[in-house]
Amino acid sequence: MIVTTTNQIEGKQITEYCDIVFGEAVAGVNMFRDIGASFRNVFGGRSRGYENEMMQARTEVIEEMKHRAAAVGATDIVGVKFDYDLANEMLMVMCSGTAVVTEDIN
């Protein structure tokens, strides 16, 4: 299944629009990552703990979105958008896209 931020897929034609699909993940950020991030705020640098947490959450929401697309009979997802938020020390990652059926143009 191709998942893309573009509205079409090169070499494929959209034959059916199935539904809008979503993926959501809420991850707790632990105290040790917070302490490390606080030091990096003061001294500069990257927070690997937060970066790894974001990468994992992003992977999870894409997989969740793929499962939801397959459940409505889609073969691909186009127009994907991501949103991130931090609330009450919880990292929230959300994505949405249009589940479509495509066929090769060839």
XYZ file of N, CA, C and O in Angstrom:
424
model
N 0.850 -1.177 0.000
C 0.000 0.000 0.000
C 0.893 1.237 0.000
O 1.749 1.385 0.860
N 0.677 2.108 -0.974
C 1.425 3.360 -1.041
C 0.711 4.402 -0.188
O -0.504 4.568 -0.274
N 1.482 5.083 0.642
C 0.976 6.181 1.467
C 1.774 7.409 1.084
O 2.996 7.416 1.207
N 1.086 8.451 0.599
C 1.803 9.622 0.100
C 1.102 10.918 0.480
O -0.116 10.950 0.660
N 1.893 11.969 0.577
C 1.332 13.293 0.864
C 0.788 13.957 -0.395
O 0.080 14.949 -0.304
N 1.114 13.406 -1.551
C 0.622 13.980 -2.806
C -0.810 13.519 -3.058
O -1.301 12.578 -2.429
N -1.483 14.164 -4.013
C -2.877 13.834 -4.299
C -3.032 12.792 -5.398
O -4.158 12.432 -5.744
N -1.934 12.352 -5.953
C -1.969 11.284 -6.952
C -0.685 10.482 -6.845
O 0.275 10.910 -6.205
N -0.673 9.318 -7.504
C 0.485 8.436 -7.467
C 0.948 8.239 -8.901
O 0.158 7.818 -9.755
N 2.210 8.547 -9.139
C 2.758 8.417 -10.484
C 2.610 6.975 -10.984
O 2.921 6.020 -10.275
N 2.099 6.832 -12.204
C 1.934 5.523 -12.802
C 0.650 4.821 -12.415
O 0.404 3.693 -12.830
N -0.177 5.466 -11.601
C -1.446 4.868 -11.167
C -2.577 5.864 -11.379
O -2.371 7.075 -11.341
N -3.761 5.326 -11.592
C -4.951 6.155 -11.744
C -5.913 5.821 -10.603
O -6.154 4.640 -10.309
N -6.445 6.844 -9.979
C -7.430 6.629 -8.918
C -8.754 6.275 -9.584
O -9.260 7.014 -10.420
N -9.296 5.112 -9.199
C -10.566 4.669 -9.779
C -11.725 4.792 -8.798
O -12.882 4.756 -9.206
N -11.391 4.929 -7.512
C -12.454 5.038 -6.503
C -11.906 5.739 -5.260
O -10.792 5.467 -4.823
N -12.697 6.638 -4.709
C -12.394 7.270 -3.429
C -13.222 6.548 -2.376
O -14.450 6.544 -2.449
N -12.560 5.934 -1.409
C -13.264 5.103 -0.426
C -13.731 5.888 0.798
O -14.903 5.844 1.157
N -12.797 6.583 1.450
C -13.132 7.249 2.711
C -11.930 8.057 3.177
O -10.814 7.855 2.706
N -12.154 8.923 4.122
C -11.054 9.587 4.830
C -10.668 8.656 5.972
O -11.533 8.159 6.694
N -9.376 8.406 6.109
C -8.908 7.519 7.174
C -7.952 8.284 8.090
O -7.317 9.249 7.680
N -7.885 7.822 9.327
C -7.096 8.500 10.351
C -6.210 7.516 11.091
O -6.494 6.327 11.146
N -5.172 8.038 11.695
C -4.334 7.298 12.622
C -4.008 8.221 13.780
O -3.772 9.407 13.578
N -4.070 7.683 14.985
C -3.785 8.489 16.175
C -2.896 7.701 17.125
O -3.047 6.498 17.248
N -1.997 8.409 17.772
C -1.169 7.797 18.813
C -0.911 8.843 19.889
O -0.657 10.007 19.583
N -1.006 8.408 21.127
C -0.690 9.275 22.266
C 0.373 8.537 23.064
O 0.170 7.401 23.486
N 1.512 9.182 23.225
C 2.639 8.542 23.903
C 3.054 9.359 25.115
O 3.182 10.587 25.025
N 3.249 8.684 26.209
C 3.773 9.344 27.392
C 5.262 9.575 27.230
O 5.968 8.743 26.675
N 5.724 10.691 27.684
C 7.144 11.008 27.626
C 7.663 10.903 29.055
O 7.155 11.556 29.951
N 8.676 10.043 29.253
C 9.084 9.771 30.627
C 9.959 10.881 31.212
O 10.494 11.727 30.517
N 10.112 10.815 32.508
C 10.819 11.837 33.277
C 12.267 12.002 32.806
O 12.781 13.105 32.742
N 12.957 10.912 32.454
C 14.365 10.998 32.070
C 14.531 11.719 30.734
O 15.471 12.472 30.542
N 13.595 11.501 29.811
C 13.646 12.242 28.550
C 13.389 13.719 28.807
O 13.981 14.577 28.177
N 12.462 14.010 29.720
C 12.177 15.407 30.057
C 13.407 16.099 30.631
O 13.701 17.242 30.290
N 14.128 15.402 31.502
C 15.328 15.989 32.104
C 16.374 16.249 31.017
O 16.970 17.318 30.945
N 16.588 15.258 30.143
C 17.547 15.427 29.051
C 17.153 16.560 28.128
O 17.995 17.360 27.697
N 15.861 16.670 27.826
C 15.385 17.749 26.954
C 15.570 19.101 27.622
O 15.889 20.093 26.960
N 15.382 19.155 28.938
C 15.567 20.417 29.654
C 17.011 20.905 29.542
O 17.264 22.084 29.325
N 17.976 19.987 29.682
C 19.376 20.365 29.527
C 19.656 20.855 28.115
O 20.380 21.813 27.896
N 19.064 20.198 27.135
C 19.293 20.599 25.746
C 18.656 21.959 25.448
O 19.143 22.702 24.611
N 17.561 22.266 26.136
C 16.962 23.602 25.982
C 17.932 24.680 26.440
O 18.013 25.747 25.850
N 18.667 24.389 27.500
C 19.601 25.365 28.055
C 20.905 25.402 27.256
O 21.394 26.463 26.883
N 21.468 24.229 26.964
C 22.789 24.152 26.362
C 22.781 23.931 24.853
O 23.811 23.986 24.210
N 21.634 23.652 24.292
C 21.539 23.388 22.856
C 21.717 21.914 22.551
O 22.099 21.119 23.398
N 21.399 21.529 21.344
C 21.535 20.133 20.930
C 20.185 19.509 20.667
O 19.148 20.110 20.852
N 20.245 18.257 20.248
C 19.036 17.529 19.881
C 18.635 16.583 20.997
O 19.484 16.010 21.672
N 17.341 16.388 21.150
C 16.820 15.452 22.138
C 16.501 14.132 21.452
O 15.445 13.964 20.854
N 17.426 13.184 21.503
C 17.246 11.889 20.836
C 16.036 11.130 21.394
O 15.347 10.438 20.666
N 15.790 11.266 22.687
C 14.648 10.574 23.296
C 13.340 11.010 22.669
O 12.504 10.187 22.290
N 13.146 12.313 22.544
C 11.923 12.831 21.921
C 11.873 12.465 20.437
O 10.820 12.122 19.907
N 13.005 12.547 19.756
C 13.034 12.207 18.332
C 12.648 10.752 18.113
O 11.863 10.440 17.219
N 13.184 9.854 18.933
C 12.840 8.439 18.802
C 11.369 8.192 19.099
O 10.721 7.390 18.430
N 10.850 8.873 20.106
C 9.433 8.733 20.448
C 8.551 9.216 19.300
O 7.546 8.584 18.962
N 8.935 10.317 18.667
C 8.167 10.832 17.533
C 8.231 9.892 16.344
O 7.218 9.658 15.671
N 9.411 9.329 16.058
C 9.537 8.391 14.937
C 8.664 7.156 15.161
O 7.986 6.692 14.242
N 8.679 6.644 16.374
C 7.868 5.466 16.678
C 6.379 5.789 16.562
O 5.619 5.018 15.976
N 5.959 6.933 17.089
C 4.546 7.322 17.011
C 4.128 7.525 15.558
O 3.032 7.117 15.157
N 4.983 8.118 14.756
C 4.677 8.344 13.339
C 4.498 7.008 12.614
O 3.558 6.832 11.833
N 5.366 6.053 12.893
C 5.256 4.723 12.296
C 3.940 4.066 12.703
O 3.248 3.468 11.877
N 3.573 4.189 13.964
C 2.334 3.586 14.460
C 1.097 4.185 13.794
O 0.185 3.450 13.413
N 1.065 5.511 13.638
C -0.135 6.119 13.051
C -0.258 5.776 11.565
O -1.366 5.599 11.059
N 0.860 5.640 10.876
C 0.801 5.245 9.462
C 0.262 3.821 9.351
O -0.601 3.535 8.514
N 0.751 2.914 10.193
C 0.267 1.529 10.159
C -1.221 1.459 10.504
O -1.969 0.708 9.882
N -1.632 2.224 11.496
C -3.056 2.251 11.873
C -3.905 2.753 10.703
O -4.958 2.194 10.391
N -3.432 3.792 10.030
C -4.156 4.348 8.897
C -4.242 3.325 7.761
O -5.273 3.189 7.104
N -3.161 2.572 7.510
C -3.163 1.534 6.474
C -4.214 0.464 6.774
O -4.926 0.007 5.877
N -4.302 0.039 8.034
C -5.289 -0.980 8.417
C -6.711 -0.462 8.193
O -7.568 -1.203 7.689
N -6.943 0.778 8.541
C -8.275 1.358 8.346
C -8.600 1.506 6.861
O -9.738 1.316 6.446
N -7.604 1.835 6.053
C -7.817 1.951 4.607
C -8.133 0.580 4.009
O -9.048 0.449 3.187
N -7.393 -0.432 4.407
C -7.639 -1.778 3.899
C -9.043 -2.252 4.287
O -9.714 -2.927 3.505
N -9.498 -1.870 5.468
C -10.826 -2.279 5.939
C -11.957 -1.715 5.082
O -13.040 -2.289 5.041
N -11.707 -0.594 4.390
C -12.738 -0.014 3.516
C -12.470 -0.353 2.049
O -13.097 0.205 1.155
N -11.533 -1.278 1.806
C -11.275 -1.758 0.458
C -10.296 -0.939 -0.356
O -10.191 -1.111 -1.571
N -9.544 -0.072 0.275
C -8.596 0.785 -0.445
C -7.300 0.034 -0.750
O -6.933 -0.909 -0.052
N -6.624 0.508 -1.792
C -5.312 -0.050 -2.130
C -4.183 0.906 -1.765
O -3.044 0.485 -1.619
N -4.496 2.203 -1.644
C -3.487 3.224 -1.354
C -4.120 4.364 -0.564
O -5.340 4.440 -0.427
N -3.261 5.271 -0.079
C -3.737 6.459 0.646
C -3.020 7.677 0.081
O -1.789 7.695 -0.004
N -3.784 8.693 -0.294
C -3.204 9.928 -0.839
C -3.568 11.108 0.057
O -4.461 11.026 0.893
N -2.847 12.219 -0.146
C -3.143 13.459 0.572
C -2.926 13.379 2.071
O -3.625 14.023 2.842
N -1.924 12.638 2.492
C -1.684 12.430 3.929
C -1.129 13.700 4.564
O -0.251 14.359 4.018
N -1.663 14.010 5.735
C -1.208 15.155 6.534
C -0.966 14.671 7.963
O -1.678 13.821 8.467
N 0.065 15.241 8.590
C 0.413 14.897 9.970
C 0.215 16.111 10.865
O 0.391 17.248 10.436
N -0.109 15.844 12.124
C -0.223 16.901 13.121
C 0.380 16.375 14.419
O 0.225 15.196 14.746
N 1.086 17.241 15.114
C 1.742 16.883 16.372
C 1.307 17.866 17.438
O 1.115 19.044 17.175
N 1.182 17.355 18.671
C 0.837 18.240 19.780
C 1.437 17.654 21.052
O 1.661 16.448 21.147
N 1.707 18.493 22.003
C 2.212 18.072 23.300
C 1.277 18.646 24.342
O 1.116 19.873 24.428
N 0.624 17.781 25.089
C -0.320 18.230 26.105
C -0.158 17.365 27.344
O -0.135 16.137 27.258
N -0.050 17.999 28.488
C 0.093 17.284 29.756
C 1.187 16.220 29.681
O 1.005 15.090 30.110
N 2.319 16.588 29.104
C 3.477 15.716 28.978
C 3.198 14.461 28.162
O 3.870 13.443 28.306
N 2.198 14.538 27.291
C 1.872 13.443 26.386
C 2.090 13.941 24.963
O 1.650 15.036 24.603
N 2.768 13.143 24.149
C 2.994 13.463 22.756
C 1.849 12.871 21.949
O 1.590 11.670 22.021
N 1.154 13.718 21.189
C 0.053 13.250 20.358
C 0.445 13.413 18.896
O 0.876 14.483 18.480
N 0.316 12.328 18.140
C 0.601 12.338 16.712
C -0.659 11.863 16.006
O -1.219 10.821 16.360
N -1.115 12.644 15.048
C -2.311 12.306 14.295
C -2.011 12.433 12.812
O -1.205 13.268 12.417
N -2.642 11.602 11.997
C -2.519 11.751 10.557
C -3.858 11.419 9.919
O -4.694 10.721 10.497
N -4.055 11.967 8.738
C -5.265 11.676 7.979
C -4.908 11.640 6.507
O -3.910 12.226 6.076
N -5.719 10.949 5.745
C -5.513 10.851 4.310
C -6.765 10.300 3.659
O -7.710 9.913 4.330
N -6.755 10.258 2.345
C -7.880 9.737 1.585
C -7.553 8.334 1.108
O -6.577 8.137 0.367
N -8.358 7.381 1.521
C -8.190 5.989 1.106
C -8.776 5.859 -0.304
O -9.915 6.253 -0.545
N -7.977 5.316 -1.221
C -8.404 5.215 -2.625
C -8.101 3.834 -3.178
O -7.277 3.087 -2.638
N -8.791 3.513 -4.267
C -8.463 2.327 -5.056
C -7.777 2.837 -6.316
O -8.260 3.771 -6.959
N -6.619 2.259 -6.624
C -5.878 2.678 -7.819
C -5.619 1.476 -8.708
O -5.681 0.319 -8.262
N -5.330 1.774 -9.955
C -4.867 0.736 -10.868
C -3.741 1.303 -11.704
O -3.661 2.519 -11.924
N -2.872 0.422 -12.164
C -1.742 0.863 -12.983
C -2.233 1.451 -14.293
O -3.186 0.956 -14.894
N -1.574 2.506 -14.730
C -1.945 3.174 -15.984
C -1.502 2.345 -17.178
O -2.155 2.334 -18.220
N -0.383 1.646 -17.065
C 0.164 0.880 -18.183
C -0.864 -0.008 -18.739
O -1.327 -0.792 -19.071
